[in-house]
Short mmCIF file of C-alpha atoms in Angstrom, two decimals:
data_model
loop_
_atom_site.label_atom_id
_atom_site.label_comp_id
_atom_site.label_asym_id
_atom_site.label_seq_id
_atom_site.Cartn_x
_atom_site.Cartn_y
_atom_site.Cartn_z
CA MET A 1 23.56 103.98 72.84
CA PHE A 2 20.16 103.55 74.37
CA ARG A 3 19.57 106.97 74.97
CA ILE A 4 20.07 107.16 71.18
CA ALA A 5 17.67 104.55 70.21
CA GLN A 6 14.92 106.02 72.41
CA LEU A 7 15.30 109.58 71.17
CA ALA A 8 15.07 108.28 67.60
CA ARG A 9 11.94 106.28 68.60
CA THR A 10 10.30 109.45 70.04
CA ALA A 11 11.18 111.68 67.13
CA ALA A 12 10.03 109.29 64.41
CA PRO A 13 6.60 110.38 63.24
CA ARG A 14 3.99 107.80 64.35
CA SER A 15 1.78 106.92 61.59
CA THR A 16 -1.95 105.13 61.96
CA ARG A 17 -2.35 101.61 61.00
CA ALA A 18 -3.72 100.58 57.58
CA TYR A 19 -6.90 99.05 59.26
CA SER A 20 -7.86 101.59 61.66
CA SER A 21 -10.74 101.57 64.06
CA GLU A 22 -12.58 104.16 61.70
CA LEU A 23 -13.33 101.17 59.46
CA TRP A 24 -16.17 99.77 61.92
CA THR A 25 -17.94 103.03 62.01
CA PRO A 26 -20.68 103.46 59.88
CA LYS A 27 -19.03 106.21 57.93
CA GLY A 28 -15.81 103.90 57.60
CA TYR A 29 -18.28 101.25 56.41
CA ALA A 30 -19.83 103.57 53.75
CA GLU A 31 -16.43 104.59 52.37
CA ALA A 32 -15.34 101.13 52.25
CA LYS A 33 -18.55 100.03 50.32
CA GLU A 34 -18.12 102.82 48.05
CA HIS A 35 -14.47 101.94 47.27
CA ALA A 36 -15.23 98.23 46.78
CA ARG A 37 -18.44 99.74 44.12
CA VAL A 38 -15.71 102.03 42.14
CA THR A 39 -13.46 99.40 42.10
CA ILE A 40 -15.60 96.60 41.05
CA GLU A 41 -16.73 98.83 38.13
CA THR A 42 -13.19 99.40 37.32
CA TRP A 43 -12.29 96.12 36.74
CA ARG A 44 -15.62 95.11 35.04
CA LYS A 45 -14.81 97.96 32.46
CA ILE A 46 -11.17 96.64 32.28
CA SER A 47 -12.63 93.15 31.51
CA LEU A 48 -15.16 94.28 29.07
CA PHE A 49 -13.46 96.86 27.09
CA VAL A 50 -9.58 95.81 27.21
CA ALA A 51 -9.50 91.88 28.13
CA LEU A 52 -12.53 90.40 25.76
CA PRO A 53 -11.07 92.37 22.89
CA ALA A 54 -7.61 91.38 23.45
CA CYS A 55 -8.56 87.71 23.45
CA ALA A 56 -10.93 88.05 20.37
CA ILE A 57 -7.62 89.54 18.44
CA VAL A 58 -5.22 87.31 19.86
CA GLY A 59 -7.64 84.25 18.94
CA TYR A 60 -8.26 85.47 15.29
CA VAL A 61 -4.58 85.97 14.51
CA SER A 62 -3.83 82.24 15.92
CA LEU A 63 -6.73 80.68 14.06
CA LYS A 64 -5.63 82.45 10.85
CA GLU A 65 -2.17 81.01 11.15
CA GLU A 66 -3.48 77.68 12.30
CA PHE A 67 -5.63 77.19 9.27
CA GLU A 68 -2.98 78.38 6.88
CA HIS A 69 -0.76 75.58 8.48
CA ILE A 70 -3.52 72.91 8.07
CA HIS A 71 -3.83 74.02 4.71
CA HIS A 72 -0.22 73.39 3.82
CA VAL A 73 -0.08 70.04 5.61
CA GLU A 74 -3.14 68.86 3.72
CA HIS A 75 -1.32 69.81 0.46
CA ASP A 76 2.17 68.68 1.41
CA PRO A 77 1.75 65.85 4.34
CA PRO A 78 4.93 64.92 6.38
CA THR A 79 6.41 61.60 5.56
CA PHE A 80 7.31 58.88 7.95
CA THR A 81 11.06 58.72 8.89
CA ALA A 82 11.80 55.02 10.65
CA TYR A 83 13.98 55.96 13.49
CA PRO A 84 14.39 52.74 15.35
CA TYR A 85 12.77 54.65 18.60
CA LEU A 86 9.81 55.23 16.88
CA HIS A 87 6.60 53.63 16.71
CA VAL A 88 7.79 50.87 19.33
CA ARG A 89 5.00 48.80 20.59
CA LYS A 90 5.26 46.09 23.05
CA ARG A 91 1.60 45.41 23.70
CA LYS A 92 -1.56 47.70 22.45
CA PHE A 93 -2.73 50.41 23.63
CA PRO A 94 -5.73 50.08 25.94
CA TYR A 95 -8.23 52.26 23.85
CA GLY A 96 -9.10 52.69 20.18
CA ASP A 97 -7.55 50.36 17.97
CA GLY A 98 -4.52 49.73 19.96
CA ASP A 99 -2.04 51.37 17.73
CA HIS A 100 -2.36 55.29 18.21
CA THR A 101 -2.18 57.23 21.17
CA PRO A 102 -4.80 59.79 22.51
CA PHE A 103 -3.05 62.29 20.63
CA TRP A 104 -2.62 60.86 17.34
CA ASN A 105 -3.75 62.94 14.47
CA PRO A 106 -4.27 61.46 10.88
CA ILE A 107 -3.26 64.63 9.40
CA MET A 108 -0.03 65.74 11.43
CA ASN A 109 1.03 61.96 12.20
CA PRO A 110 2.07 59.77 9.05
CA GLU A 111 1.73 56.08 9.14
CA PRO A 112 4.76 53.86 9.15
CA GLU A 113 5.06 51.69 6.09
CA ASP A 114 4.85 48.26 7.28
#
Protein backbone atom coordinates (compact mmCIF):
# COMPACT_ATOMS: atom_id res chain seq x y z
CA MET A 1 0.00 0.00 0.00
CA PHE A 2 2.80 2.40 0.90
CA ARG A 3 4.61 1.62 -2.36
CA ILE A 4 1.48 2.43 -4.43
CA ALA A 5 1.08 5.80 -2.72
CA GLN A 6 4.76 6.55 -3.29
CA LEU A 7 4.48 5.69 -6.99
CA ALA A 8 1.35 7.81 -7.31
CA ARG A 9 3.16 10.80 -5.81
CA THR A 10 6.15 10.47 -8.13
CA ALA A 11 4.03 9.81 -11.23
CA ALA A 12 1.79 12.85 -10.71
CA PRO A 13 2.91 15.92 -12.62
CA ARG A 14 4.23 18.64 -10.39
CA SER A 15 2.88 22.08 -11.04
CA THR A 16 4.41 25.33 -9.98
CA ARG A 17 2.81 27.40 -7.30
CA ALA A 18 0.41 30.16 -8.27
CA TYR A 19 2.81 32.76 -6.86
CA SER A 20 6.19 31.55 -7.99
CA SER A 21 9.44 33.32 -7.30
CA GLU A 22 9.31 34.85 -10.81
CA LEU A 23 6.92 37.49 -9.47
CA TRP A 24 9.75 39.09 -7.52
CA THR A 25 11.96 39.56 -10.56
CA PRO A 26 11.84 42.79 -12.60
CA LYS A 27 10.19 40.91 -15.49
CA GLY A 28 7.55 39.38 -13.20
CA TYR A 29 6.88 42.74 -11.55
CA ALA A 30 6.43 44.40 -14.95
CA GLU A 31 4.04 41.66 -16.07
CA ALA A 32 2.00 42.00 -12.86
CA LYS A 33 1.89 45.77 -13.27
CA GLU A 34 0.70 45.43 -16.88
CA HIS A 35 -1.94 42.90 -15.84
CA ALA A 36 -3.17 45.28 -13.14
CA ARG A 37 -3.33 48.15 -15.65
CA VAL A 38 -5.36 46.08 -18.12
CA THR A 39 -7.70 44.83 -15.38
CA ILE A 40 -8.31 48.34 -14.07
CA GLU A 41 -9.09 49.56 -17.57
CA THR A 42 -11.51 46.67 -18.13
CA TRP A 43 -13.44 47.36 -14.92
CA ARG A 44 -13.46 51.08 -15.64
CA LYS A 45 -15.10 50.42 -19.02
CA ILE A 46 -17.59 47.99 -17.45
CA SER A 47 -18.49 50.59 -14.82
CA LEU A 48 -18.92 53.42 -17.31
CA PHE A 49 -20.63 51.62 -20.18
CA VAL A 50 -22.65 48.92 -18.37
CA ALA A 51 -23.25 49.78 -14.71
CA LEU A 52 -24.05 53.50 -15.03
CA PRO A 53 -26.51 53.11 -17.94
CA ALA A 54 -28.16 50.16 -16.16
CA CYS A 55 -28.60 52.26 -13.00
CA ALA A 56 -30.00 55.14 -15.05
CA ILE A 57 -32.51 52.88 -16.82
CA VAL A 58 -33.65 51.21 -13.59
CA GLY A 59 -33.92 54.61 -11.89
CA TYR A 60 -36.02 56.01 -14.74
CA VAL A 61 -38.42 53.05 -14.72
CA SER A 62 -38.71 53.09 -10.93
CA LEU A 63 -39.35 56.83 -10.72
CA LYS A 64 -41.90 56.68 -13.53
CA GLU A 65 -43.89 54.01 -11.68
CA GLU A 66 -43.52 55.81 -8.36
CA PHE A 67 -44.81 59.09 -9.79
CA GLU A 68 -47.80 57.26 -11.27
CA HIS A 69 -48.49 55.74 -7.85
CA ILE A 70 -48.22 59.13 -6.10
CA HIS A 71 -50.58 60.68 -8.66
CA HIS A 72 -53.08 57.86 -8.02
CA VAL A 73 -52.86 58.23 -4.23
CA GLU A 74 -53.33 62.01 -4.40
CA HIS A 75 -56.60 61.58 -6.30
CA ASP A 76 -57.84 58.58 -4.33
CA PRO A 77 -56.31 58.79 -0.82
CA PRO A 78 -56.43 55.77 1.48
CA THR A 79 -59.05 55.77 4.22
CA PHE A 80 -58.28 55.08 7.85
CA THR A 81 -59.59 51.77 9.18
CA ALA A 82 -59.70 51.79 12.98
CA TYR A 83 -58.16 48.45 13.94
CA PRO A 84 -57.59 48.06 17.71
CA TYR A 85 -53.81 47.67 17.30
CA LEU A 86 -53.36 50.80 15.19
CA HIS A 87 -52.58 54.26 16.54
CA VAL A 88 -52.00 53.09 20.12
CA ARG A 89 -50.24 55.86 22.05
CA LYS A 90 -49.35 55.31 25.71
CA ARG A 91 -47.12 58.38 25.66
CA LYS A 92 -46.09 60.97 23.10
CA PHE A 93 -43.13 60.48 20.78
CA PRO A 94 -40.08 62.54 21.88
CA TYR A 95 -39.86 64.36 18.52
CA GLY A 96 -42.05 66.45 16.27
CA ASP A 97 -45.63 66.90 17.42
CA GLY A 98 -45.44 63.70 19.50
CA ASP A 99 -48.17 61.96 17.52
CA HIS A 100 -46.37 60.81 14.35
CA THR A 101 -43.44 58.46 13.80
CA PRO A 102 -40.43 59.59 11.75
CA PHE A 103 -41.82 57.53 8.85
CA TRP A 104 -45.23 59.15 8.84
CA ASN A 105 -46.24 60.44 5.42
CA PRO A 106 -49.26 62.75 5.10
CA ILE A 107 -50.10 61.36 1.65
CA MET A 108 -49.90 57.63 2.43
CA ASN A 109 -50.85 57.54 6.13
CA PRO A 110 -54.38 58.72 6.84
CA GLU A 111 -55.25 60.34 10.14
CA PRO A 112 -57.71 58.62 12.46
CA GLU A 113 -61.03 60.31 12.98
CA ASP A 114 -61.06 61.13 16.68
